[in-house]
mmCIF file of C-alpha atoms in Angstrom:
data_model
loop_
_atom_site.group_PDB
_atom_site.id
_atom_site.type_symbol
_atom_site.label_atom_id
_atom_site.label_comp_id
_atom_site.label_asym_id
_atom_site.label_seq_id
_atom_site.Cartn_x
_atom_site.Cartn_y
_atom_site.Cartn_z
ATOM 1 C CA UNK A 1 70.174 129.026 -20.765
ATOM 2 C CA UNK A 2 72.203 131.118 -23.174
ATOM 3 C CA UNK A 3 71.178 131.023 -26.823
ATOM 4 C CA UNK A 4 73.985 131.755 -29.270
ATOM 5 C CA UNK A 5 73.286 133.929 -32.320
ATOM 6 C CA UNK A 6 75.245 131.685 -34.698
ATOM 7 C CA UNK A 7 74.343 133.739 -37.767
ATOM 8 C CA UNK A 8 75.997 136.840 -36.245
ATOM 9 C CA UNK A 9 78.957 134.981 -34.744
ATOM 10 C CA UNK A 10 82.236 136.074 -36.399
ATOM 11 C CA UNK A 11 85.039 134.467 -34.388
ATOM 12 C CA UNK A 12 87.778 134.798 -37.026
ATOM 13 C CA UNK A 13 87.382 138.472 -37.865
ATOM 14 C CA UNK A 14 86.926 139.158 -34.135
ATOM 15 C CA UNK A 15 90.149 137.318 -33.351
ATOM 16 C CA UNK A 16 92.032 139.006 -36.227
ATOM 17 C CA UNK A 17 90.797 142.433 -35.137
ATOM 18 C CA UNK A 18 91.732 141.633 -31.558
ATOM 19 C CA UNK A 19 95.258 140.691 -32.629
ATOM 20 C CA UNK A 20 95.555 144.011 -34.517
ATOM 21 C CA UNK A 21 94.367 145.892 -31.421
ATOM 22 C CA UNK A 22 96.901 143.919 -29.367
ATOM 23 C CA UNK A 23 99.649 144.774 -31.871
ATOM 24 C CA UNK A 24 98.687 148.454 -31.686
ATOM 25 C CA UNK A 25 98.846 148.424 -27.883
ATOM 26 C CA UNK A 26 102.086 146.393 -27.978
ATOM 27 C CA UNK A 27 103.834 148.697 -30.446
ATOM 28 C CA UNK A 28 102.732 151.789 -28.523
ATOM 29 C CA UNK A 29 104.078 150.233 -25.334
ATOM 30 C CA UNK A 30 107.358 148.963 -26.750
ATOM 31 C CA UNK A 31 108.127 151.985 -28.966
ATOM 32 C CA UNK A 32 106.858 154.823 -26.767
ATOM 33 C CA UNK A 33 106.657 153.182 -23.349
ATOM 34 C CA UNK A 34 103.019 154.087 -22.870
ATOM 35 C CA UNK A 35 99.654 152.474 -22.269
ATOM 36 C CA UNK A 36 97.189 152.711 -25.173
ATOM 37 C CA UNK A 37 94.277 153.825 -23.014
ATOM 38 C CA UNK A 38 91.994 155.801 -25.274
ATOM 39 C CA UNK A 39 89.943 157.593 -22.604
ATOM 40 C CA UNK A 40 93.181 158.655 -20.901
ATOM 41 C CA UNK A 41 94.785 159.842 -24.145
ATOM 42 C CA UNK A 42 91.672 161.874 -25.034
ATOM 43 C CA UNK A 43 90.944 163.109 -21.510
ATOM 44 C CA UNK A 44 94.531 164.289 -21.074
ATOM 45 C CA UNK A 45 93.960 166.826 -23.854
ATOM 46 C CA UNK A 46 91.525 168.701 -21.616
ATOM 47 C CA UNK A 47 94.266 169.533 -19.099
ATOM 48 C CA UNK A 48 97.326 169.572 -21.346
ATOM 49 C CA UNK A 49 100.835 169.911 -20.020
ATOM 50 C CA UNK A 50 103.836 171.181 -21.988
ATOM 51 C CA UNK A 51 104.890 168.803 -24.766
ATOM 52 C CA UNK A 52 101.958 166.586 -23.952
ATOM 53 C CA UNK A 53 99.597 167.549 -26.753
ATOM 54 C CA UNK A 54 101.104 166.492 -30.109
ATOM 55 C CA UNK A 55 101.418 162.750 -29.424
ATOM 56 C CA UNK A 56 97.858 162.609 -28.081
ATOM 57 C CA UNK A 57 96.529 164.382 -31.158
ATOM 58 C CA UNK A 58 98.634 162.084 -33.373
ATOM 59 C CA UNK A 59 97.270 158.916 -31.745
ATOM 60 C CA UNK A 60 93.673 160.138 -31.960
ATOM 61 C CA UNK A 61 94.191 161.282 -35.560
ATOM 62 C CA UNK A 62 95.296 157.739 -36.397
ATOM 63 C CA UNK A 63 92.211 156.315 -34.734
ATOM 64 C CA UNK A 64 89.825 158.754 -36.428
ATOM 65 C CA UNK A 65 91.674 158.411 -39.746
ATOM 66 C CA UNK A 66 91.481 154.590 -39.796
ATOM 67 C CA UNK A 67 88.141 154.477 -41.698
ATOM 68 C CA UNK A 68 89.538 156.852 -44.355
ATOM 69 C CA UNK A 69 92.524 154.557 -44.887
ATOM 70 C CA UNK A 70 90.241 151.527 -44.916
ATOM 71 C CA UNK A 71 88.018 152.794 -47.722
ATOM 72 C CA UNK A 72 91.043 153.163 -49.996
ATOM 73 C CA UNK A 73 91.182 149.364 -50.061
ATOM 74 C CA UNK A 74 87.715 148.063 -49.279
ATOM 75 C CA UNK A 75 84.178 149.019 -48.404
ATOM 76 C CA UNK A 76 83.703 149.928 -44.749
ATOM 77 C CA UNK A 77 81.736 147.312 -42.754
ATOM 78 C CA UNK A 78 78.346 148.565 -41.531
ATOM 79 C CA UNK A 79 78.187 150.837 -38.481
ATOM 80 C CA UNK A 80 74.662 150.452 -37.084
ATOM 81 C CA UNK A 81 73.783 153.050 -34.454
ATOM 82 C CA UNK A 82 70.228 152.468 -33.280
ATOM 83 C CA UNK A 83 70.340 154.569 -30.113
ATOM 84 C CA UNK A 84 68.274 157.785 -30.206
ATOM 85 C CA UNK A 85 69.958 161.181 -29.910
ATOM 86 C CA UNK A 86 68.933 161.649 -26.237
ATOM 87 C CA UNK A 87 70.226 158.138 -25.467
ATOM 88 C CA UNK A 88 73.516 158.933 -27.231
ATOM 89 C CA UNK A 89 73.924 162.089 -25.159
ATOM 90 C CA UNK A 90 73.278 160.268 -21.860
ATOM 91 C CA UNK A 91 75.563 157.421 -22.956
ATOM 92 C CA UNK A 92 78.326 159.846 -23.934
ATOM 93 C CA UNK A 93 78.166 161.693 -20.616
ATOM 94 C CA UNK A 94 78.256 158.422 -18.640
ATOM 95 C CA UNK A 95 81.171 157.090 -20.703
ATOM 96 C CA UNK A 96 83.076 160.384 -20.410
ATOM 97 C CA UNK A 97 82.656 160.821 -16.660
ATOM 98 C CA UNK A 98 82.897 157.097 -15.875
ATOM 99 C CA UNK A 99 86.090 156.396 -17.802
ATOM 100 C CA UNK A 100 87.869 159.376 -16.232
ATOM 101 C CA UNK A 101 86.591 158.685 -12.721
ATOM 102 C CA UNK A 102 87.519 154.994 -13.018
ATOM 103 C CA UNK A 103 90.843 155.820 -14.773
ATOM 104 C CA UNK A 104 90.268 153.817 -17.925
ATOM 105 C CA UNK A 105 88.055 152.068 -20.431
ATOM 106 C CA UNK A 106 87.980 148.898 -22.517
ATOM 107 C CA UNK A 107 91.444 149.626 -23.941
ATOM 108 C CA UNK A 108 93.346 150.837 -20.866
ATOM 109 C CA UNK A 109 91.855 148.532 -18.239
ATOM 110 C CA UNK A 110 90.412 145.814 -20.479
ATOM 111 C CA UNK A 111 93.209 145.185 -22.975
ATOM 112 C CA UNK A 112 96.339 146.717 -21.431
ATOM 113 C CA UNK A 113 95.446 146.194 -17.765
ATOM 114 C CA UNK A 114 94.515 142.548 -18.157
ATOM 115 C CA UNK A 115 97.618 141.999 -20.319
ATOM 116 C CA UNK A 116 99.837 143.170 -17.489
ATOM 117 C CA UNK A 117 97.843 141.045 -15.021
ATOM 118 C CA UNK A 118 96.681 144.036 -12.956
ATOM 119 C CA UNK A 119 94.121 143.116 -10.310
ATOM 120 C CA UNK A 120 92.977 146.735 -10.249
ATOM 121 C CA UNK A 121 92.191 146.576 -13.978
ATOM 122 C CA UNK A 122 90.430 143.246 -13.533
ATOM 123 C CA UNK A 123 88.112 144.858 -10.962
ATOM 124 C CA UNK A 124 87.498 147.801 -13.322
ATOM 125 C CA UNK A 125 86.829 145.456 -16.262
ATOM 126 C CA UNK A 126 84.393 143.329 -14.255
ATOM 127 C CA UNK A 127 82.645 146.539 -13.132
ATOM 128 C CA UNK A 128 82.084 147.937 -16.619
ATOM 129 C CA UNK A 129 81.329 144.569 -18.214
ATOM 130 C CA UNK A 130 78.834 143.792 -15.458
ATOM 131 C CA UNK A 131 77.178 147.196 -15.807
ATOM 132 C CA UNK A 132 77.097 146.767 -19.592
ATOM 133 C CA UNK A 133 75.382 143.362 -19.388
ATOM 134 C CA UNK A 134 72.920 144.654 -16.784
ATOM 135 C CA UNK A 135 72.108 147.830 -18.740
ATOM 136 C CA UNK A 136 71.386 145.948 -21.970
ATOM 137 C CA UNK A 137 69.280 143.461 -20.007
ATOM 138 C CA UNK A 138 67.253 146.291 -18.444
ATOM 139 C CA UNK A 139 66.777 148.150 -21.740
ATOM 140 C CA UNK A 140 65.960 145.158 -23.941
ATOM 141 C CA UNK A 141 64.251 142.696 -21.615
ATOM 142 C CA UNK A 142 62.757 144.736 -18.769
ATOM 143 C CA UNK A 143 61.844 147.985 -20.529
ATOM 144 C CA UNK A 144 61.472 146.153 -23.833
ATOM 145 C CA UNK A 145 62.984 148.881 -26.004
ATOM 146 C CA UNK B 1 108.974 163.509 -33.725
ATOM 147 C CA UNK B 2 109.562 159.743 -33.684
ATOM 148 C CA UNK B 3 107.312 159.589 -30.635
ATOM 149 C CA UNK B 4 104.475 161.325 -32.497
ATOM 150 C CA UNK B 5 104.857 159.165 -35.616
ATOM 151 C CA UNK B 6 104.759 156.009 -33.485
ATOM 152 C CA UNK B 7 101.642 157.390 -31.770
ATOM 153 C CA UNK B 8 99.966 158.046 -35.123
ATOM 154 C CA UNK B 9 100.763 154.539 -36.385
ATOM 155 C CA UNK B 10 99.590 152.906 -33.152
ATOM 156 C CA UNK B 11 96.337 154.866 -33.314
ATOM 157 C CA UNK B 12 95.841 153.915 -36.946
ATOM 158 C CA UNK B 13 96.501 150.221 -36.275
ATOM 159 C CA UNK B 14 94.182 150.351 -33.262
ATOM 160 C CA UNK B 15 91.440 151.864 -35.398
ATOM 161 C CA UNK B 16 91.873 149.268 -38.146
ATOM 162 C CA UNK B 17 91.663 146.558 -35.472
ATOM 163 C CA UNK B 18 88.404 148.020 -34.200
ATOM 164 C CA UNK B 19 86.967 147.976 -37.738
ATOM 165 C CA UNK B 20 88.126 144.410 -38.531
ATOM 166 C CA UNK B 21 86.889 143.073 -35.192
ATOM 167 C CA UNK B 22 83.383 144.519 -35.436
ATOM 168 C CA UNK B 23 83.872 146.662 -32.310
ATOM 169 C CA UNK B 24 83.274 149.826 -34.358
ATOM 170 C CA UNK B 25 79.699 148.670 -34.931
ATOM 171 C CA UNK B 26 77.540 149.416 -31.839
ATOM 172 C CA UNK B 27 74.919 146.835 -32.841
ATOM 173 C CA UNK B 28 77.626 144.133 -32.752
ATOM 174 C CA UNK B 29 78.747 145.300 -29.306
ATOM 175 C CA UNK B 30 75.180 145.255 -27.989
ATOM 176 C CA UNK B 31 74.760 141.737 -29.406
ATOM 177 C CA UNK B 32 77.643 140.723 -27.152
ATOM 178 C CA UNK B 33 76.253 142.534 -24.104
ATOM 179 C CA UNK B 34 72.799 140.956 -24.599
ATOM 180 C CA UNK B 35 73.356 137.614 -22.872
ATOM 181 C CA UNK B 36 69.641 137.158 -22.183
ATOM 182 C CA UNK B 37 68.735 137.532 -25.852
ATOM 183 C CA UNK B 38 70.369 135.897 -28.859
ATOM 184 C CA UNK B 39 73.966 136.165 -27.707
ATOM 185 C CA UNK B 40 76.843 136.947 -30.102
ATOM 186 C CA UNK B 41 80.046 135.885 -28.292
ATOM 187 C CA UNK B 42 82.350 137.342 -30.996
ATOM 188 C CA UNK B 43 83.706 140.199 -28.909
ATOM 189 C CA UNK B 44 85.154 137.798 -26.351
ATOM 190 C CA UNK B 45 87.471 136.765 -29.198
ATOM 191 C CA UNK B 46 88.499 140.405 -29.731
ATOM 192 C CA UNK B 47 89.493 140.683 -26.092
ATOM 193 C CA UNK B 48 91.173 137.264 -26.216
ATOM 194 C CA UNK B 49 93.215 138.092 -29.326
ATOM 195 C CA UNK B 50 94.283 141.486 -27.985
ATOM 196 C CA UNK B 51 95.308 140.119 -24.580
ATOM 197 C CA UNK B 52 97.216 137.225 -26.160
ATOM 198 C CA UNK B 53 99.467 139.738 -27.951
ATOM 199 C CA UNK B 54 99.450 142.117 -24.984
ATOM 200 C CA UNK B 55 100.701 139.472 -22.525
ATOM 201 C CA UNK B 56 103.881 139.022 -24.584
ATOM 202 C CA UNK B 57 104.395 142.756 -24.985
ATOM 203 C CA UNK B 58 104.048 143.494 -21.277
ATOM 204 C CA UNK B 59 106.344 140.596 -20.405
ATOM 205 C CA UNK B 60 109.019 142.234 -22.600
ATOM 206 C CA UNK B 61 108.215 145.737 -21.334
ATOM 207 C CA UNK B 62 108.497 144.706 -17.696
ATOM 208 C CA UNK B 63 112.195 143.916 -18.143
ATOM 209 C CA UNK B 64 113.018 147.262 -19.753
ATOM 210 C CA UNK B 65 113.589 150.741 -18.344
ATOM 211 C CA UNK B 66 113.579 152.391 -21.781
ATOM 212 C CA UNK B 67 111.378 151.743 -24.807
ATOM 213 C CA UNK B 68 112.848 150.590 -28.145
ATOM 214 C CA UNK B 69 112.870 154.240 -29.242
ATOM 215 C CA UNK B 70 114.616 155.255 -26.008
ATOM 216 C CA UNK B 71 111.694 156.783 -24.095
ATOM 217 C CA UNK B 72 110.999 156.073 -20.437
ATOM 218 C CA UNK B 73 108.506 153.282 -19.778
ATOM 219 C CA UNK B 74 105.365 154.748 -18.240
ATOM 220 C CA UNK B 75 103.532 151.698 -16.974
ATOM 221 C CA UNK B 76 100.915 152.345 -14.257
ATOM 222 C CA UNK B 77 102.048 151.373 -10.771
ATOM 223 C CA UNK B 78 98.752 152.055 -8.991
ATOM 224 C CA UNK B 79 97.353 148.872 -7.432
ATOM 225 C CA UNK B 80 94.784 150.623 -5.263
ATOM 226 C CA UNK B 81 91.263 149.262 -5.609
ATOM 227 C CA UNK B 82 88.820 151.900 -4.429
ATOM 228 C CA UNK B 83 85.287 153.234 -4.806
ATOM 229 C CA UNK B 84 86.304 155.559 -7.644
ATOM 230 C CA UNK B 85 87.519 152.638 -9.743
ATOM 231 C CA UNK B 86 84.310 150.649 -9.284
ATOM 232 C CA UNK B 87 81.823 153.548 -9.509
ATOM 233 C CA UNK B 88 83.623 154.914 -12.579
ATOM 234 C CA UNK B 89 83.541 151.450 -14.133
ATOM 235 C CA UNK B 90 79.829 151.034 -13.412
ATOM 236 C CA UNK B 91 78.989 154.444 -14.908
ATOM 237 C CA UNK B 92 81.071 153.733 -17.990
ATOM 238 C CA UNK B 93 79.501 150.277 -18.370
ATOM 239 C CA UNK B 94 75.996 151.757 -18.161
ATOM 240 C CA UNK B 95 76.813 154.251 -20.923
ATOM 241 C CA UNK B 96 78.422 151.484 -22.986
ATOM 242 C CA UNK B 97 75.258 149.399 -22.642
ATOM 243 C CA UNK B 98 72.973 152.287 -23.642
ATOM 244 C CA UNK B 99 74.628 153.116 -26.978
ATOM 245 C CA UNK B 100 77.080 150.264 -27.659
ATOM 246 C CA UNK B 101 79.953 152.752 -27.881
ATOM 247 C CA UNK B 102 83.114 152.848 -25.811
ATOM 248 C CA UNK B 103 85.698 155.594 -26.482
ATOM 249 C CA UNK B 104 87.766 153.973 -29.288
ATOM 250 C CA UNK B 105 84.869 152.785 -31.455
ATOM 251 C CA UNK B 106 83.124 156.140 -30.894
ATOM 252 C CA UNK B 107 86.124 157.934 -32.414
ATOM 253 C CA UNK B 108 86.393 155.450 -35.306
ATOM 254 C CA UNK B 109 82.688 155.849 -36.132
ATOM 255 C CA UNK B 110 83.196 159.627 -35.954
ATOM 256 C CA UNK B 111 86.012 159.226 -38.492
ATOM 257 C CA UNK B 112 83.618 157.249 -40.682
ATOM 258 C CA UNK B 113 81.394 160.329 -40.760
ATOM 259 C CA UNK B 114 78.511 159.023 -38.673
ATOM 260 C CA UNK B 115 76.530 162.008 -37.335
ATOM 261 C CA UNK B 116 75.306 159.994 -34.355
ATOM 262 C CA UNK B 117 78.915 159.225 -33.448
ATOM 263 C CA UNK B 118 79.695 162.947 -33.524
ATOM 264 C CA UNK B 119 76.931 163.466 -30.947
ATOM 265 C CA UNK B 120 78.230 160.594 -28.816
ATOM 266 C CA UNK B 121 81.839 161.811 -28.892
ATOM 267 C CA UNK B 122 80.832 165.420 -28.151
ATOM 268 C CA UNK B 123 78.866 164.233 -25.090
ATOM 269 C CA UNK B 124 81.758 162.007 -24.047
ATOM 270 C CA UNK B 125 84.200 164.948 -24.179
ATOM 271 C CA UNK B 126 81.657 167.048 -22.252
ATOM 272 C CA UNK B 127 81.491 164.264 -19.646
ATOM 273 C CA UNK B 128 85.279 164.287 -19.374
ATOM 274 C CA UNK B 129 85.207 168.068 -18.929
ATOM 275 C CA UNK B 130 82.595 167.684 -16.167
ATOM 276 C CA UNK B 131 84.943 165.227 -14.480
ATOM 277 C CA UNK B 132 87.836 167.729 -14.647
ATOM 278 C CA UNK B 133 85.697 170.487 -13.093
ATOM 279 C CA UNK B 134 84.510 168.219 -10.263
ATOM 280 C CA UNK B 135 88.034 166.939 -9.723
ATOM 281 C CA UNK B 136 89.542 170.420 -9.436
ATOM 282 C CA UNK B 137 86.868 171.504 -7.006
ATOM 283 C CA UNK B 138 87.537 168.374 -4.933
ATOM 284 C CA UNK B 139 91.296 168.974 -4.836
ATOM 285 C CA UNK B 140 90.822 172.627 -3.787
ATOM 286 C CA UNK B 141 88.604 171.790 -0.801
#
């Protein structure tokens, strides 16, 4: 039986943020003809081709610069990172290798792939969602961390 | 130039969306992934909202050969479902479950000046570099 954490549940801001993410992916697609897959945009910088660097840097600069723009208007919502440094390093390595090996992450496969009804992206999304659920279950309820 | 400006704006909008939605906060993400604990279903609404907009955009994009700014449409055509896709997804999902960070929120939290996010992103880039080394070795042999 699933117990819902009603006090943490924020459907409206989640939906609004989701729509903004969708608009970002949609404008990138319709203006530049490309998929807003963040692991692909970042990973492509490691093996850059001619004329293939500036737009990647520009997209990532926008992403990294978003909090700076935000704080001009309002206080930044909390960012709670409870993982230890060793856990962050292992997590980073797994995310880096996994997203490149599986050709995408939550944005490329999850948002863009599902939006274009790609079965391949559905399989990828089910794989990483399933592994995410299982990992949190193991850490919190089996190991009890 | 127009291409780069559009990229910058898309990245910025994407980042703002991650902040508004709560995705930039790892604890919120882990609350969603913790179905056996007190479950916070909010992030399903992030995905839902994004896909709702995305469905329309891809329906328009599918009928075009050039983007609105006149660039070629680069939409993936690969439909192959293989071991790499699944194993990569499982590895990524495990990392996501350990720290609550996927690539976009990691970069946003880095932009917010979180030292722990700097460590996460540095490891993530190192992981991507490891992938490139393995991949090149594989292609050579």
